[in-house]
């Protein structure tokens, strides 16, 4: 059974610029309006819920602020945005965004790949502070989770490698669909978009699965009484369209990204 179609999310982001602390910067803005919900890993408004807008904002390299959520809210307020929204941040050139479309699905990508790697990296790749209690006493039994290092709080400047010229690194993906998805399908859509991203990076000849600060937003109409499309895996109708749209956009971005 197909989902009830309600208000469709805006498929094309508006490109804006702003002058901030001596820098000319860009941001993409989707005015979703009522009746749209978003599933995202965004630093502002992440999770699943109704969202009136999505903002993907460029910041300068060596980003000094420690409150990216507040910063994004300030940019949104300057645009006159109201209601709940989702905000992403990147040091990559937002004006160089790429798009992919397939069967009503639109994927918009901004990409900086100067700092990239594999998701399953050694502990030394993290910036988690050492804690004395983490040291294992000689002869003590191993415990589940002993190999895990708690992740340090997200900071956009973490993508910068000390001692090297700044190279922007973040892949932000915004996907819009014309049909409603169930909660499970929304989560699955984020996973599908991520799988397609990795496939595109490999197809572009890059030895990585992404960057440490990648983010994904999926926007779709709120479901009606039928609950929305139940599946968004890569072999489902809408998941396959998401995968192809994201793959197209990421592949184009990866071939030109710094």
PDB file of C-alpha atoms in Angstrom, residues 41-215:
ATOM      1  CA  UNK A  41      22.375  13.144  12.851  1.00  0.00           C
ATOM      2  CA  UNK A  42      22.527  16.958  12.681  1.00  0.00           C
ATOM      3  CA  UNK A  43      24.271  18.825  15.490  1.00  0.00           C
ATOM      4  CA  UNK A  44      21.148  21.004  15.811  1.00  0.00           C
ATOM      5  CA  UNK A  45      17.737  19.316  15.812  1.00  0.00           C
ATOM      6  CA  UNK A  46      19.033  15.786  15.329  1.00  0.00           C
ATOM      7  CA  UNK A  47      16.843  12.732  15.830  1.00  0.00           C
ATOM      8  CA  UNK A  48      13.355  12.122  14.398  1.00  0.00           C
ATOM      9  CA  UNK A  49      10.591  14.700  14.486  1.00  0.00           C
ATOM     10  CA  UNK A  50       8.759  17.528  12.726  1.00  0.00           C
ATOM     11  CA  UNK A  51      11.131  20.088  11.234  1.00  0.00           C
ATOM     12  CA  UNK A  52      10.256  23.322   9.450  1.00  0.00           C
ATOM     13  CA  UNK A  53      13.671  23.835   7.882  1.00  0.00           C
ATOM     14  CA  UNK A  54      17.128  22.364   7.272  1.00  0.00           C
ATOM     15  CA  UNK A  55      20.288  24.471   7.267  1.00  0.00           C
ATOM     16  CA  UNK A  56      23.705  23.373   6.002  1.00  0.00           C
ATOM     17  CA  UNK A  57      26.132  26.139   6.975  1.00  0.00           C
ATOM     18  CA  UNK A  58      29.733  26.706   5.960  1.00  0.00           C
ATOM     19  CA  UNK A  59      32.189  27.800   8.653  1.00  0.00           C
ATOM     20  CA  UNK A  60      35.832  28.830   8.299  1.00  0.00           C
ATOM     21  CA  UNK A  61      38.691  26.391   8.747  1.00  0.00           C
ATOM     22  CA  UNK A  62      39.941  26.154  12.321  1.00  0.00           C
ATOM     23  CA  UNK A  63      36.429  26.864  13.571  1.00  0.00           C
ATOM     24  CA  UNK A  64      36.909  28.426  17.044  1.00  0.00           C
ATOM     25  CA  UNK A  65      33.452  28.121  18.610  1.00  0.00           C
ATOM     26  CA  UNK A  66      32.440  25.324  20.966  1.00  0.00           C
ATOM     27  CA  UNK A  67      28.681  25.869  20.586  1.00  0.00           C
ATOM     28  CA  UNK A  68      27.837  24.856  16.993  1.00  0.00           C
ATOM     29  CA  UNK A  69      24.169  24.325  17.855  1.00  0.00           C
ATOM     30  CA  UNK A  70      23.829  27.884  19.151  1.00  0.00           C
ATOM     31  CA  UNK A  71      25.746  29.218  16.143  1.00  0.00           C
ATOM     32  CA  UNK A  72      23.411  27.421  13.725  1.00  0.00           C
ATOM     33  CA  UNK A  73      20.391  28.771  15.617  1.00  0.00           C
ATOM     34  CA  UNK A  74      21.792  32.285  15.201  1.00  0.00           C
ATOM     35  CA  UNK A  75      22.161  31.806  11.432  1.00  0.00           C
ATOM     36  CA  UNK A  76      18.615  30.430  11.261  1.00  0.00           C
ATOM     37  CA  UNK A  77      17.258  33.404  13.213  1.00  0.00           C
ATOM     38  CA  UNK A  78      19.040  35.804  10.842  1.00  0.00           C
ATOM     39  CA  UNK A  79      17.187  34.104   7.976  1.00  0.00           C
ATOM     40  CA  UNK A  80      13.881  34.620   9.769  1.00  0.00           C
ATOM     41  CA  UNK A  81      13.358  30.910  10.327  1.00  0.00           C
ATOM     42  CA  UNK A  82      10.976  29.839  13.051  1.00  0.00           C
ATOM     43  CA  UNK A  83       9.907  26.548  14.559  1.00  0.00           C
ATOM     44  CA  UNK A  84      12.054  23.443  14.981  1.00  0.00           C
ATOM     45  CA  UNK A  85      14.754  22.822  12.397  1.00  0.00           C
ATOM     46  CA  UNK A  86      17.849  20.755  11.680  1.00  0.00           C
ATOM     47  CA  UNK A  87      21.267  22.361  11.286  1.00  0.00           C
ATOM     48  CA  UNK A  88      24.467  20.905   9.839  1.00  0.00           C
ATOM     49  CA  UNK A  89      27.907  22.491   9.692  1.00  0.00           C
ATOM     50  CA  UNK A  90      30.933  22.085   7.411  1.00  0.00           C
ATOM     51  CA  UNK A  91      34.207  23.757   6.530  1.00  0.00           C
ATOM     52  CA  UNK A  92      33.784  22.625   2.916  1.00  0.00           C
ATOM     53  CA  UNK A  93      32.661  25.061   0.213  1.00  0.00           C
ATOM     54  CA  UNK A  94      28.873  24.877   0.417  1.00  0.00           C
ATOM     55  CA  UNK A  95      28.542  26.731  -2.898  1.00  0.00           C
ATOM     56  CA  UNK A  96      30.114  23.682  -4.581  1.00  0.00           C
ATOM     57  CA  UNK A  97      27.204  21.432  -3.608  1.00  0.00           C
ATOM     58  CA  UNK A  98      26.172  18.560  -5.889  1.00  0.00           C
ATOM     59  CA  UNK A  99      22.798  16.902  -6.417  1.00  0.00           C
ATOM     60  CA  UNK A 100      21.453  13.523  -7.475  1.00  0.00           C
ATOM     61  CA  UNK A 101      17.859  12.722  -8.414  1.00  0.00           C
ATOM     62  CA  UNK A 102      16.043   9.453  -8.872  1.00  0.00           C
ATOM     63  CA  UNK A 103      12.315   8.742  -9.034  1.00  0.00           C
ATOM     64  CA  UNK A 104      11.265  11.759  -6.967  1.00  0.00           C
ATOM     65  CA  UNK A 105      14.153  11.534  -4.489  1.00  0.00           C
ATOM     66  CA  UNK A 106      16.664  14.383  -4.366  1.00  0.00           C
ATOM     67  CA  UNK A 107      20.035  14.151  -2.606  1.00  0.00           C
ATOM     68  CA  UNK A 108      22.118  17.270  -2.019  1.00  0.00           C
ATOM     69  CA  UNK A 109      25.725  16.862  -0.910  1.00  0.00           C
ATOM     70  CA  UNK A 110      28.488  19.146   0.293  1.00  0.00           C
ATOM     71  CA  UNK A 111      31.858  17.465   0.622  1.00  0.00           C
ATOM     72  CA  UNK A 112      35.319  18.171   1.926  1.00  0.00           C
ATOM     73  CA  UNK A 113      37.515  15.082   1.948  1.00  0.00           C
ATOM     74  CA  UNK A 114      40.854  16.485   3.024  1.00  0.00           C
ATOM     75  CA  UNK A 115      40.574  14.658   6.356  1.00  0.00           C
ATOM     76  CA  UNK A 116      39.165  11.211   5.737  1.00  0.00           C
ATOM     77  CA  UNK A 117      39.553   7.632   6.862  1.00  0.00           C
ATOM     78  CA  UNK A 118      37.792   4.413   7.768  1.00  0.00           C
ATOM     79  CA  UNK A 119      35.008   4.267  10.311  1.00  0.00           C
ATOM     80  CA  UNK A 120      36.574   1.369  12.234  1.00  0.00           C
ATOM     81  CA  UNK A 121      39.830   3.105  13.140  1.00  0.00           C
ATOM     82  CA  UNK A 122      42.347   2.262  15.887  1.00  0.00           C
ATOM     83  CA  UNK A 123      41.903   3.899  19.279  1.00  0.00           C
ATOM     84  CA  UNK A 124      44.805   6.246  18.481  1.00  0.00           C
ATOM     85  CA  UNK A 125      42.613   7.891  15.830  1.00  0.00           C
ATOM     86  CA  UNK A 126      40.264   9.259  18.504  1.00  0.00           C
ATOM     87  CA  UNK A 127      40.776  12.302  20.684  1.00  0.00           C
ATOM     88  CA  UNK A 128      39.228  10.847  23.810  1.00  0.00           C
ATOM     89  CA  UNK A 129      41.126  11.938  26.926  1.00  0.00           C
ATOM     90  CA  UNK A 130      43.016   9.249  28.792  1.00  0.00           C
ATOM     91  CA  UNK A 131      41.524   8.325  32.136  1.00  0.00           C
ATOM     92  CA  UNK A 132      43.579   6.483  34.764  1.00  0.00           C
ATOM     93  CA  UNK A 133      40.665   4.159  35.480  1.00  0.00           C
ATOM     94  CA  UNK A 134      40.751   2.975  31.858  1.00  0.00           C
ATOM     95  CA  UNK A 135      44.101   1.249  32.429  1.00  0.00           C
ATOM     96  CA  UNK A 136      43.715  -2.483  32.855  1.00  0.00           C
ATOM     97  CA  UNK A 137      45.310  -3.988  35.925  1.00  0.00           C
ATOM     98  CA  UNK A 138      47.654  -6.927  35.253  1.00  0.00           C
ATOM     99  CA  UNK A 139      45.734 -10.181  35.268  1.00  0.00           C
ATOM    100  CA  UNK A 140      42.323  -8.537  35.322  1.00  0.00           C
ATOM    101  CA  UNK A 141      39.706 -10.233  33.136  1.00  0.00           C
ATOM    102  CA  UNK A 142      38.577  -8.532  29.966  1.00  0.00           C
ATOM    103  CA  UNK A 143      35.110  -7.025  30.011  1.00  0.00           C
ATOM    104  CA  UNK A 144      32.698  -6.226  27.187  1.00  0.00           C
ATOM    105  CA  UNK A 145      33.406  -2.725  25.984  1.00  0.00           C
ATOM    106  CA  UNK A 146      37.002  -2.621  27.288  1.00  0.00           C
ATOM    107  CA  UNK A 147      38.195  -1.948  23.751  1.00  0.00           C
ATOM    108  CA  UNK A 148      35.912   1.075  23.411  1.00  0.00           C
ATOM    109  CA  UNK A 149      37.237   4.590  23.866  1.00  0.00           C
ATOM    110  CA  UNK A 150      34.503   7.115  24.710  1.00  0.00           C
ATOM    111  CA  UNK A 151      34.199   9.637  21.905  1.00  0.00           C
ATOM    112  CA  UNK A 152      35.191  13.215  22.629  1.00  0.00           C
ATOM    113  CA  UNK A 153      32.477  15.873  22.204  1.00  0.00           C
ATOM    114  CA  UNK A 154      31.985  16.913  18.576  1.00  0.00           C
ATOM    115  CA  UNK A 155      33.851  20.012  17.502  1.00  0.00           C
ATOM    116  CA  UNK A 156      34.112  21.058  13.837  1.00  0.00           C
ATOM    117  CA  UNK A 157      37.786  21.916  14.307  1.00  0.00           C
ATOM    118  CA  UNK A 158      38.526  18.265  15.125  1.00  0.00           C
ATOM    119  CA  UNK A 159      38.815  17.725  11.379  1.00  0.00           C
ATOM    120  CA  UNK A 160      42.014  19.790  11.393  1.00  0.00           C
ATOM    121  CA  UNK A 161      45.296  17.940  11.762  1.00  0.00           C
ATOM    122  CA  UNK A 162      47.773  19.849  13.963  1.00  0.00           C
ATOM    123  CA  UNK A 163      50.887  20.969  12.123  1.00  0.00           C
ATOM    124  CA  UNK A 164      49.352  20.616   8.669  1.00  0.00           C
ATOM    125  CA  UNK A 165      47.561  23.145   6.462  1.00  0.00           C
ATOM    126  CA  UNK A 166      43.819  23.079   7.121  1.00  0.00           C
ATOM    127  CA  UNK A 167      41.967  20.730   4.793  1.00  0.00           C
ATOM    128  CA  UNK A 168      38.173  20.726   5.124  1.00  0.00           C
ATOM    129  CA  UNK A 169      36.643  17.369   5.866  1.00  0.00           C
ATOM    130  CA  UNK A 170      32.912  16.715   6.161  1.00  0.00           C
ATOM    131  CA  UNK A 171      30.366  15.036   3.895  1.00  0.00           C
ATOM    132  CA  UNK A 172      26.872  16.376   4.587  1.00  0.00           C
ATOM    133  CA  UNK A 173      23.933  14.666   2.857  1.00  0.00           C
ATOM    134  CA  UNK A 174      20.374  16.021   2.718  1.00  0.00           C
ATOM    135  CA  UNK A 175      17.765  13.715   1.167  1.00  0.00           C
ATOM    136  CA  UNK A 176      14.169  14.707   0.400  1.00  0.00           C
ATOM    137  CA  UNK A 177      11.387  12.266  -0.493  1.00  0.00           C
ATOM    138  CA  UNK A 178       7.844  12.800  -1.796  1.00  0.00           C
ATOM    139  CA  UNK A 179       6.369   9.985   0.314  1.00  0.00           C
ATOM    140  CA  UNK A 180       6.031   9.403   4.037  1.00  0.00           C
ATOM    141  CA  UNK A 181       8.204   6.833   5.791  1.00  0.00           C
ATOM    142  CA  UNK A 182       7.605   4.948   9.019  1.00  0.00           C
ATOM    143  CA  UNK A 183      10.007   5.511  11.915  1.00  0.00           C
ATOM    144  CA  UNK A 184      11.911   2.346  11.065  1.00  0.00           C
ATOM    145  CA  UNK A 185      12.088   3.260   7.395  1.00  0.00           C
ATOM    146  CA  UNK A 186      13.410   6.731   8.239  1.00  0.00           C
ATOM    147  CA  UNK A 187      16.239   5.180  10.233  1.00  0.00           C
ATOM    148  CA  UNK A 188      16.812   2.687   7.426  1.00  0.00           C
ATOM    149  CA  UNK A 189      16.938   5.570   4.929  1.00  0.00           C
ATOM    150  CA  UNK A 190      19.832   7.136   6.841  1.00  0.00           C
ATOM    151  CA  UNK A 191      21.661   3.798   6.776  1.00  0.00           C
ATOM    152  CA  UNK A 192      20.965   3.384   3.058  1.00  0.00           C
ATOM    153  CA  UNK A 193      22.265   6.880   2.327  1.00  0.00           C
ATOM    154  CA  UNK A 194      25.415   6.100   4.312  1.00  0.00           C
ATOM    155  CA  UNK A 195      25.981   2.839   2.418  1.00  0.00           C
ATOM    156  CA  UNK A 196      25.586   4.668  -0.889  1.00  0.00           C
ATOM    157  CA  UNK A 197      28.034   7.340   0.274  1.00  0.00           C
ATOM    158  CA  UNK A 198      30.711   4.741   1.013  1.00  0.00           C
ATOM    159  CA  UNK A 199      30.090   3.023  -2.332  1.00  0.00           C
ATOM    160  CA  UNK A 200      30.526   6.352  -4.138  1.00  0.00           C
ATOM    161  CA  UNK A 201      33.750   7.155  -2.289  1.00  0.00           C
ATOM    162  CA  UNK A 202      35.192   3.797  -3.267  1.00  0.00           C
ATOM    163  CA  UNK A 203      34.000   4.233  -6.850  1.00  0.00           C
ATOM    164  CA  UNK A 204      35.828   7.579  -6.872  1.00  0.00           C
ATOM    165  CA  UNK A 205      39.037   5.741  -5.997  1.00  0.00           C
ATOM    166  CA  UNK A 206      39.281   6.984  -2.398  1.00  0.00           C
ATOM    167  CA  UNK A 207      40.485   4.666   0.364  1.00  0.00           C
ATOM    168  CA  UNK A 208      37.991   5.749   3.002  1.00  0.00           C
ATOM    169  CA  UNK A 209      34.455   5.359   4.294  1.00  0.00           C
ATOM    170  CA  UNK A 210      34.040   9.070   4.964  1.00  0.00           C
ATOM    171  CA  UNK A 211      35.218  11.724   7.408  1.00  0.00           C
ATOM    172  CA  UNK A 212      34.883  11.882  11.202  1.00  0.00           C
ATOM    173  CA  UNK A 213      32.126  14.519  11.076  1.00  0.00           C
ATOM    174  CA  UNK A 214      29.791  13.340   8.288  1.00  0.00           C
ATOM    175  CA  UNK A 215      26.067  13.959   8.781  1.00  0.00           C
TER     176      UNK A 215
END
